[in-house]
Short mmCIF file of C-alpha atoms in Angstrom, two decimals:
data_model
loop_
_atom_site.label_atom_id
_atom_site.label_comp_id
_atom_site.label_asym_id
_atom_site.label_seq_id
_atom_site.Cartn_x
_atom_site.Cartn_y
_atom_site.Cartn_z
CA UNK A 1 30.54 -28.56 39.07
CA UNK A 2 26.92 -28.25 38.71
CA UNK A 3 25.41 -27.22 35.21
CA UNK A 4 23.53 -24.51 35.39
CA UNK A 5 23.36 -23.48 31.81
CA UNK A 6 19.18 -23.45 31.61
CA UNK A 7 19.51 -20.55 34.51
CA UNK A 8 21.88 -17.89 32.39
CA UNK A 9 19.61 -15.09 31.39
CA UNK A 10 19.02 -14.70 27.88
CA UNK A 11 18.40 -11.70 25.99
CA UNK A 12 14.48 -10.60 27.02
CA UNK A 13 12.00 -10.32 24.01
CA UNK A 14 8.89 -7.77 24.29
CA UNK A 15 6.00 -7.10 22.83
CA UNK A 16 3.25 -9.71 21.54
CA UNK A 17 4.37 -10.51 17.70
CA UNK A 18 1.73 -12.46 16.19
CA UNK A 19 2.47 -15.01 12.99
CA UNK A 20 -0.05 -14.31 9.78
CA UNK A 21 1.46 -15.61 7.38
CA UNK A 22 4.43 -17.79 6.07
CA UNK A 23 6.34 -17.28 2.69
CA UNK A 24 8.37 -20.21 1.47
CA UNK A 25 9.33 -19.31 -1.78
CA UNK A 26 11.08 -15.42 -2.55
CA UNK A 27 11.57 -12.80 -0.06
CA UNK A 28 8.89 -10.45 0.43
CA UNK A 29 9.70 -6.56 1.48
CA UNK A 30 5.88 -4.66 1.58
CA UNK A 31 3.35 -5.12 3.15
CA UNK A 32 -0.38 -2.87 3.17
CA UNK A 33 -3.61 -3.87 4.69
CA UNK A 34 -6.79 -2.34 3.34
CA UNK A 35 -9.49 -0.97 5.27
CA UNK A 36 -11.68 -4.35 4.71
CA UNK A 37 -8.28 -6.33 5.87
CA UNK A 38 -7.12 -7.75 2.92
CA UNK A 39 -3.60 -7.96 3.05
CA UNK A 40 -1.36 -7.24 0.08
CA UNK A 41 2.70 -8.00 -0.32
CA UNK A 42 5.28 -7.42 -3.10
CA UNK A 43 8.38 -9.87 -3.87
CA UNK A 44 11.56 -7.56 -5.50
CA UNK A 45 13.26 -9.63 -7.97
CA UNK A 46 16.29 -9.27 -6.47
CA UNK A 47 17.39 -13.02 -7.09
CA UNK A 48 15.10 -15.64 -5.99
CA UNK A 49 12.22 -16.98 -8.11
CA UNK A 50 9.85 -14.47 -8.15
CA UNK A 51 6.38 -16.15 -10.41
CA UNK A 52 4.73 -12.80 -9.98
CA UNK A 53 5.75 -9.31 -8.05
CA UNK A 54 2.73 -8.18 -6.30
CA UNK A 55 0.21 -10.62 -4.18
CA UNK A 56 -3.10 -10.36 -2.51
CA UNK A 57 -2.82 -13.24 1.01
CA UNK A 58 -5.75 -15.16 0.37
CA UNK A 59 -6.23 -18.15 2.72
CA UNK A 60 -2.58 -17.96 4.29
CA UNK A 61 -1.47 -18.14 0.41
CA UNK A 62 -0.21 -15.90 -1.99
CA UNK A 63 -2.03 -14.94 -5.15
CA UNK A 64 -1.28 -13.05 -8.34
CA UNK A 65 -2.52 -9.55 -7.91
CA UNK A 66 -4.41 -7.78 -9.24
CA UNK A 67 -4.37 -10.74 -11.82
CA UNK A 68 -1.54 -13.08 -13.26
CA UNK A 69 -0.84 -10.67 -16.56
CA UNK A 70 -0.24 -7.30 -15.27
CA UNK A 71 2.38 -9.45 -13.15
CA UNK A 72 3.76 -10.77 -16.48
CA UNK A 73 6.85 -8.76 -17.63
CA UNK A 74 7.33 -7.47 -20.92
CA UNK A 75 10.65 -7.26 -22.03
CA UNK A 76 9.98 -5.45 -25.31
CA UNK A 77 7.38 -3.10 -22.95
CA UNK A 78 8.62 -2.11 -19.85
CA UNK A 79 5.42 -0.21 -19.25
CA UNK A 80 2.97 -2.49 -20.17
CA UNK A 81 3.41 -4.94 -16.98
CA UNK A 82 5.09 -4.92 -13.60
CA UNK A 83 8.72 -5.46 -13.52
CA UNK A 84 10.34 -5.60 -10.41
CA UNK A 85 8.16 -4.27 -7.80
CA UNK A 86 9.53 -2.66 -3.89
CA UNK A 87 6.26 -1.47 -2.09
CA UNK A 88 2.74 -1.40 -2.08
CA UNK A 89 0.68 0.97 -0.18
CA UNK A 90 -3.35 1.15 0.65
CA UNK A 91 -4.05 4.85 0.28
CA UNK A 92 -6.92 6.29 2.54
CA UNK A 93 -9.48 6.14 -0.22
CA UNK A 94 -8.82 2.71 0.22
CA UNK A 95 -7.31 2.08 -2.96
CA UNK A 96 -3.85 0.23 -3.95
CA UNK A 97 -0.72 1.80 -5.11
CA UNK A 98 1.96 -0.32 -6.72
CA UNK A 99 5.54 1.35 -6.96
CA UNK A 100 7.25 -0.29 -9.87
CA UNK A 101 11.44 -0.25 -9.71
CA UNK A 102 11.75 -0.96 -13.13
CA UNK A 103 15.05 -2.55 -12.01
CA UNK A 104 15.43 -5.73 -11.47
CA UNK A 105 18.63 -6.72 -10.25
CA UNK A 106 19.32 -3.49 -9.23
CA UNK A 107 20.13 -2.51 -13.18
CA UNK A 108 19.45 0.14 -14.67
CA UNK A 109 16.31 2.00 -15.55
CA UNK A 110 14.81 2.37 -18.88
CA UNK A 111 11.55 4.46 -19.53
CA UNK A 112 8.38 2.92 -18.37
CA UNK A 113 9.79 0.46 -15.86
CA UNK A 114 9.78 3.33 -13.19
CA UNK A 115 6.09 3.78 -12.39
CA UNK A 116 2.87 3.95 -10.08
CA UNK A 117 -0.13 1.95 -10.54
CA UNK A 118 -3.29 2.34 -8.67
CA UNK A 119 -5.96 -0.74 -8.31
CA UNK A 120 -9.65 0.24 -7.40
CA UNK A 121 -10.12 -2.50 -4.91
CA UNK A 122 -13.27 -2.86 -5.36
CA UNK A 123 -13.44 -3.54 -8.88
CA UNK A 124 -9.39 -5.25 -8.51
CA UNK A 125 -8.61 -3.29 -11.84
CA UNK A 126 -6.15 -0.73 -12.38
CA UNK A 127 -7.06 2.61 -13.10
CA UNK A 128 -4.20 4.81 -13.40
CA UNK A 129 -0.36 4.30 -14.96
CA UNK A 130 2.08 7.19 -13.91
CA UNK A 131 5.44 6.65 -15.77
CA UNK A 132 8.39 8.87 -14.87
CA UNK A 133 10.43 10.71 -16.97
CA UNK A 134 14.22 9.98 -17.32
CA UNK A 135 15.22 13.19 -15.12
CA UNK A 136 12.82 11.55 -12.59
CA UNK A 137 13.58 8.25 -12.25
CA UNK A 138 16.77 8.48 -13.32
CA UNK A 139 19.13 5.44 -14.50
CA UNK A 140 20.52 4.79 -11.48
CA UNK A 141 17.40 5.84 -9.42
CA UNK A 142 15.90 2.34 -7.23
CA UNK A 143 12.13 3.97 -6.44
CA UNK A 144 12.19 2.17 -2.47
CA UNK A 145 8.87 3.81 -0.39
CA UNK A 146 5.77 5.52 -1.05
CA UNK A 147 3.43 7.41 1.17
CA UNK A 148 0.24 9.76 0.16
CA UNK A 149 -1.59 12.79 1.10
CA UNK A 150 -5.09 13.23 -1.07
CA UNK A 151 -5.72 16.50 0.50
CA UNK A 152 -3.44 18.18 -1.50
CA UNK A 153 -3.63 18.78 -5.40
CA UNK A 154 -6.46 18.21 -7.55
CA UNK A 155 -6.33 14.61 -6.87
CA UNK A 156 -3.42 14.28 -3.65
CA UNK A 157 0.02 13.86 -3.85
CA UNK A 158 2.48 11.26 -3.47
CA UNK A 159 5.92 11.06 -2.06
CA UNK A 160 8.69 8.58 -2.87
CA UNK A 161 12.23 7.81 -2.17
CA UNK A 162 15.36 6.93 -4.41
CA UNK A 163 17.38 5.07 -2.29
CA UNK A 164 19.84 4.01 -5.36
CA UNK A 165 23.26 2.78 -4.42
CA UNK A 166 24.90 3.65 -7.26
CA UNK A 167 23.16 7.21 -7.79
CA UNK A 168 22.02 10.38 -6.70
CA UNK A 169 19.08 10.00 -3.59
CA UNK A 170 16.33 12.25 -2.78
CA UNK A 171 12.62 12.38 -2.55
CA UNK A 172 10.21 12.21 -5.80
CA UNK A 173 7.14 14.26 -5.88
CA UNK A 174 4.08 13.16 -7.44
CA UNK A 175 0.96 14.98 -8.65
CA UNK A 176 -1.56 12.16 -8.73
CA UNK A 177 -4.22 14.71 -11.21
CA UNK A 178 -1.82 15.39 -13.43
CA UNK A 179 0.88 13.08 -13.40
CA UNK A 180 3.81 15.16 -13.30
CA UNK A 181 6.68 14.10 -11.02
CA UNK A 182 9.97 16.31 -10.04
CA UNK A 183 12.80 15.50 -7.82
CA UNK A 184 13.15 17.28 -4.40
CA UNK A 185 16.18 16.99 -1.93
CA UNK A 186 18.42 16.01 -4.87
CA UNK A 187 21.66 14.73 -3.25
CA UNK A 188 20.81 16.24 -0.36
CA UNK A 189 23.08 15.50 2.98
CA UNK A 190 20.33 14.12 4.83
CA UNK A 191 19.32 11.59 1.84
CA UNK A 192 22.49 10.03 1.61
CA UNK A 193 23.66 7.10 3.35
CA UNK A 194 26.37 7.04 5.93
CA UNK A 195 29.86 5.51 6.00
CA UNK A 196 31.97 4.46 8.48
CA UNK A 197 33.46 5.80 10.48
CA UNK A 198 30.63 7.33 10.27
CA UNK A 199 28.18 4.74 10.65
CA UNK A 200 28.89 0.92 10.92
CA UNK A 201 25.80 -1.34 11.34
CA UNK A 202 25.47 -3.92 13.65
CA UNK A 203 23.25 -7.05 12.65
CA UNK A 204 23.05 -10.25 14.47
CA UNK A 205 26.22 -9.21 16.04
CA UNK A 206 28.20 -8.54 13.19
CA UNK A 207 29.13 -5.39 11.16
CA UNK A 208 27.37 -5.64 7.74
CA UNK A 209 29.19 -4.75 4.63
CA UNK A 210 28.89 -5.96 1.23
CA UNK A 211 31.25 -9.27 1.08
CA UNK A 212 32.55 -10.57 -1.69
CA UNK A 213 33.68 -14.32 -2.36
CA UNK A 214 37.07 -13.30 -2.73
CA UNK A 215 36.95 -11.26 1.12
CA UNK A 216 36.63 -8.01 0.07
CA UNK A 217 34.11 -5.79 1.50
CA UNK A 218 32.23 -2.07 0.72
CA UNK A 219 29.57 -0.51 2.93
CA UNK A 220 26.17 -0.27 2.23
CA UNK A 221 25.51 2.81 0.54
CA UNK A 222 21.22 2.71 0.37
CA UNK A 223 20.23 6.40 0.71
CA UNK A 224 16.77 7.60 1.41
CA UNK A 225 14.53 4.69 2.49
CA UNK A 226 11.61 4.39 4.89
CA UNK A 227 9.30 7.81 4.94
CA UNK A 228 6.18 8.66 6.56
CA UNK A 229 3.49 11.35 6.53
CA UNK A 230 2.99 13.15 9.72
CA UNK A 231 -0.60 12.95 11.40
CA UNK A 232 -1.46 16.66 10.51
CA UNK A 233 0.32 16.24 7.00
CA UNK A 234 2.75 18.76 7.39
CA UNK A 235 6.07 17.06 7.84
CA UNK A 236 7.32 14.23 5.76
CA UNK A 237 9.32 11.87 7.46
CA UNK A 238 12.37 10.13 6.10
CA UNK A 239 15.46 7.86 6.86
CA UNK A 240 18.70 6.51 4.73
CA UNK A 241 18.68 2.64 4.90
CA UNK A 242 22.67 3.19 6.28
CA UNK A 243 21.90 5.90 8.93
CA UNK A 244 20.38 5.82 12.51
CA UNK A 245 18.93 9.62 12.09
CA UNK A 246 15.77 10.34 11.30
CA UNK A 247 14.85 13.82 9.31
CA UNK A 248 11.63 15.59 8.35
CA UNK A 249 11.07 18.29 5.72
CA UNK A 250 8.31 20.63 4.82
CA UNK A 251 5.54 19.37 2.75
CA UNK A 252 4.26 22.57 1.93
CA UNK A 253 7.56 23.47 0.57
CA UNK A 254 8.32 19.82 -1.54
CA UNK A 255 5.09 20.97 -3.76
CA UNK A 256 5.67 24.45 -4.26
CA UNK A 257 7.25 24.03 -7.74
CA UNK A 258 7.74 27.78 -7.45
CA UNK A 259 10.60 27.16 -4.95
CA UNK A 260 14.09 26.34 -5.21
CA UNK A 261 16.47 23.54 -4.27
CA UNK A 262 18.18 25.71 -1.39
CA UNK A 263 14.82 26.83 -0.06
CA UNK A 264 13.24 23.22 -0.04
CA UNK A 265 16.51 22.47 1.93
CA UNK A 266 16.28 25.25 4.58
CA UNK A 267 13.26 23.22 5.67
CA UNK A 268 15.16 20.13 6.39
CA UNK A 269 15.46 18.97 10.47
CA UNK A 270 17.40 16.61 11.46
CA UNK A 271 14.94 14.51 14.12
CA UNK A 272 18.00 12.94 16.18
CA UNK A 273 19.43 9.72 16.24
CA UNK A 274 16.44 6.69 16.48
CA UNK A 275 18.77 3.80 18.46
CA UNK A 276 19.46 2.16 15.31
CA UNK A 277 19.37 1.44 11.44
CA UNK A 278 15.83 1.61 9.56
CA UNK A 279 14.47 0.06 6.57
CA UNK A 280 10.92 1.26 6.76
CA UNK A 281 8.87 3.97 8.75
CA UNK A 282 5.18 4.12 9.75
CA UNK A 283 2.62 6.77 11.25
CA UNK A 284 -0.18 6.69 13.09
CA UNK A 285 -3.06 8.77 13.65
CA UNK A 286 -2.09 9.86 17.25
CA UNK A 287 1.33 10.92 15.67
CA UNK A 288 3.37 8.75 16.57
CA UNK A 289 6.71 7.65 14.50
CA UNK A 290 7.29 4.24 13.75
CA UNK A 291 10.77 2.41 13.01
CA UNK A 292 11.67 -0.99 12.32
CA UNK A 293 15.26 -1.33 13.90
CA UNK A 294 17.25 -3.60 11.91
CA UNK A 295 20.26 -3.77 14.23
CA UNK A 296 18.34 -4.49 17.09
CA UNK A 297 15.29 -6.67 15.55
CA UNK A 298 12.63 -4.47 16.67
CA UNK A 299 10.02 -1.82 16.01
CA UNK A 300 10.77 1.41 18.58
CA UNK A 301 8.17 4.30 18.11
CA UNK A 302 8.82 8.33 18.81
CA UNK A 303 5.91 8.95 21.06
CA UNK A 304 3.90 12.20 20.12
CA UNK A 305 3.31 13.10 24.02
CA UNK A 306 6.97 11.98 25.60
CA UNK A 307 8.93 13.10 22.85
CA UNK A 308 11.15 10.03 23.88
CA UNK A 309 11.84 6.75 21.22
CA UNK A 310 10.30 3.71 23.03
CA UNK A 311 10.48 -0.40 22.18
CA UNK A 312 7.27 -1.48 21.39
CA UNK A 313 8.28 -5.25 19.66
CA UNK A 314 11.84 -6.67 20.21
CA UNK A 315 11.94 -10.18 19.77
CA UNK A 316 14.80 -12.82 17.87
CA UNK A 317 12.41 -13.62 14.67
CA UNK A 318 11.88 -9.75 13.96
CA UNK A 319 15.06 -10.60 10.97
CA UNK A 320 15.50 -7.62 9.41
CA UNK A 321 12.33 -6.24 10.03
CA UNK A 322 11.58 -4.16 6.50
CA UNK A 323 8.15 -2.70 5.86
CA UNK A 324 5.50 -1.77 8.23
CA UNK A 325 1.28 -1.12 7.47
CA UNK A 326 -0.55 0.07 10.50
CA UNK A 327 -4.20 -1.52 9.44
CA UNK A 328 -7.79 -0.43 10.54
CA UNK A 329 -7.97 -2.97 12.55
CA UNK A 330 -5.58 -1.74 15.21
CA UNK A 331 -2.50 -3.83 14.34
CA UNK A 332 1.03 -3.01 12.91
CA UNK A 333 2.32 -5.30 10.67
CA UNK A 334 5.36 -5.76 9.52
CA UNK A 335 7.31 -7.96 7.26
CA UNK A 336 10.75 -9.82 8.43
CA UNK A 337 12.65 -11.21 5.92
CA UNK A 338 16.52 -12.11 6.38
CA UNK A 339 18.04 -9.17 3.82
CA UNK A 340 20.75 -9.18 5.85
CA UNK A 341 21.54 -12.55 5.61
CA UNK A 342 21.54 -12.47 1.56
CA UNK A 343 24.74 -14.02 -0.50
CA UNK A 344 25.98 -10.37 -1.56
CA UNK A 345 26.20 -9.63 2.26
CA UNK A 346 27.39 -12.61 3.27
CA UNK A 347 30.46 -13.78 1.29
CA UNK A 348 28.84 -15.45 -2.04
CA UNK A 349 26.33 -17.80 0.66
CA UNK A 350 23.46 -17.17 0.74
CA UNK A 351 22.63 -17.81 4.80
CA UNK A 352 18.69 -16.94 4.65
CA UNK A 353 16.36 -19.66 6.00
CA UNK A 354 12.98 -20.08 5.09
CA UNK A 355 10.19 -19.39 5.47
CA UNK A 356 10.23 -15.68 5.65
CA UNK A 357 7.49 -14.25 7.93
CA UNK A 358 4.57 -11.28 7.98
CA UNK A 359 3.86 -10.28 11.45
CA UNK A 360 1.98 -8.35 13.50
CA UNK A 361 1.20 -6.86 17.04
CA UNK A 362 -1.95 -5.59 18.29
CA UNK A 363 -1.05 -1.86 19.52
CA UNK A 364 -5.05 -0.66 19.30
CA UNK A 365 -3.96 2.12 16.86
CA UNK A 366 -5.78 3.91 14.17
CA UNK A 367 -4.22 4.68 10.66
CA UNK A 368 -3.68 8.47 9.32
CA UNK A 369 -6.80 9.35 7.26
CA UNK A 370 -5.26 12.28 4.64
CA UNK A 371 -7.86 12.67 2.33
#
C-alpha cells in the first residue's frame, strides 16, 4: 500500500500571527503597548523564577520596569514594592497602570500587597499608589484584569476583576481622584465560574482539571477574568476564566455608590455563549469584542455590525492565549504562554516548553480613546 500520510489534511490555521518577542525564563500573562510602541509585560510569581514582576521589551529583551527596586519585594512592606504582579495596562493618557496581586502563590492577601500603581511614561516614575482596603481586596481576593475610563470622576475610573479560586468574585471599582475602591457584583451568578456538568474545558484535546500526583482531580474554579470597556463606555464587558459566556453590566450603575447590590444586578446581560473558554478580553474603537479562546487556540471577535462571533487568529502556537493589547499601531497582541500545561494541571509535571511567546497580528484597528 502506498503511503500517503503527507496528503491527510491537517487542522487549517488562519490569520497572520507575527513573533515579537521570545521569553525563556518565567511565564508572562500581560501584555500593553503604549501609544509610542513600547511594549510592557508582567511575570506572576506563580512558581518559576521570577527576578522582577513587571518589564519594559527593550531590544527583544526584558528589562526591570519602571526600575529594578520598585520590582524588589519587601517582605516586612508589602506596599512599598511590587509583589506578585497579573496585568499591566497603557491607559489613554498614555500612562502605565500596574495591578499588584499581593499574592504570590495564590496566598493570601495582607494590606498593601493589593494595589494600583501608575508610571508617567514619560518621566518612567510612578506617581500614584492606590492600596485597597481589606473589604476590597479581600483575603482570598486574586486582583486578575484592569480596564479604564478617564471620562468619568474627577480623575476616571477603573475597573477590576477578582477572579479568586478560593473566594468570593466580582468586579472592583476604582475612583482614580480619590482613591476609594468598593466591590460591585459581589458573588454574583455571572462572576462565578462554571462546573461541570456545567462546563468542562477542552484544551489540546483534553478536559482540564486540577490533577494531583496522587490522580485526583477538581475543576477550575477562576471566576471573573478578562473585561473590557465598550467603545461608547457604557457597558463593561466581562468573562469567568471557567465559562464560555460572555456578560456586560451597566457602567453608569457600577459608580453610582447611591445604588444597591440588587439594582447594580438588574443591569447584568448575559451576551451568549463566545465558542469557547476566555482568559482575557479586548475592545476596539469600532466596537468590536475581542476573546482569546483557550480551548480552541485562537482570538474570535463579536463584530459590532454582524452581531455574529468570527475567527480572526487560529493557529497551533496560540497556547493558551492569555492577555490581549490592541496598540496604536493597528496590531493586537497577545501573549501565549502554556498555563494549561502547568504541573498543578498536569499531574505534579510540569509539561510547559519554552520559550513562551508575545504575538501579534496586524488587523488595522484603532484602540478605544476614553478620556
Amino acid at each position: 500500500m502506498t503511503d500517503r500520510t503527507s496528503e491527510l489534511a491537517t487542522d487549517q490555521s488562519l490569520g497572520g500571527l507575527e513573533p515579537v518577542v521570545h521569553f525563556s525564563g518565567a511565564m508572562p500573562t500581560g501584555v500593553s503597548v503604549s501609544r509610542t510602541g513600547r511594549i510592557f509585560v508582567n511575570f506572576p510569581k506563580w512558581g518559576d523564577d521570577v527576578q522582577f514582576t513587571v518589564a519594559e521589551i527593550r531590544d527583544s529583551a526584558c528589562v526591570a520596569y519602571p526600575d529594578e527596586a520598585t520590582n524588589r519585594t519587601d517582605p516586612n512592606d508589602p506596599a512599598a514594592a511590587l509583589v506578585s504582579v497579573q496585568s499591566i495596562v497603557v491607559d489613554p493618557s498614555d500612562r502605565l497602570w500596574i495591578l499588584d496581586t499581593g499574592s504570590p502563590m495564590f496566598q493570601p492577601t495582607e494590606f498593601g500587597g493589593p494595589k494600583l500603581l501608575c508610571v508617567d511614561l514619560e518621566t518612567d516614575k510612578v506617581v500614584k499608589k492606590i492600596l485597597f482596603p481589606q473589604d476590597v481586596a479581600l483575603p482570598t481576593t486574586y486582583l486578575n484584569d484592569v480596564r479604564f475610563d478617564l471620562r468619568r470622576g474627577g480623575g476616571g475610573m477603573a475597573f477590576i476583576t477578582d477572579s479568586s479560586d478560593q473566594g468570593p468574585n466580582g468586579i472592583i471599582v476604582v475612583d482614580l481622584a480619590s482613591g476609594e475602591s468598593w466591590r460591585r457584583l459581589h458573588e454574583h451568578p455571572s462572576t462565578k465560574a462554571l462546573q461541570p456538568p456545567e462546563f468542562l474545558p477542552i484544551v489540546e484535546g483534553r478536559p482540564l482539571m486540577e490533577r494531583d500526583p496522587d490522580g485526583s482531580a477538581k475543576p477550575v474554579k477562576m471566576g471573573a477574568d478578562g473585561i473590557a470597556i465598550g467603545a461608547d463606555g457604557g457597558r463593561l464587558y466581562y468573562c469567568p476564566l471557567a465559562s464560555r459566556h460572555l456578560h456586560s453590566v451597566s457602567i453608569d450603575a457600577l459608580i453610582d455608590r447611591s445604588l444597591n447590590d440588587q439594582a447594580v444586578a438588574a443591569t447584568v446581560v448575559d451576551e451568549g455563549d463566545k465558542g469557547g473558554g476566555s482568559d482575557g478580553l479586548e475592545t476596539d474603537a469600532d466596537g468590536n469584542i475581542y476573546a482569546t479562546n483557550y480551548e480552541h487556540n485562537a482570538i474570535l471577535r463579536l463584530n459590532a455590525g454582524t452581531g455574529q462571533w468570527e475567527t480572526v487568529v487560529h493557529d497551533p502556537r496560540l497556547l493558551w492565549p492569555d492577555t490581549m493589547s490592541v496598540a496604536a499601531d493597528g496590531h493586537l497582541y497577545v501573549t501565549a504562554n502554556q498555563l494549561h500545561r502547568q504541573a498543578k494541571y498536569q499531574g505534579g509535571q510540569d509539561l510547559r516548553r519554552k520559550p513562551y511567546t508575545l504575538f501579534r497580528v496586524d488587523l488595522g484597528i484603532r484602540p478605544i480613546e476614553l478620556r
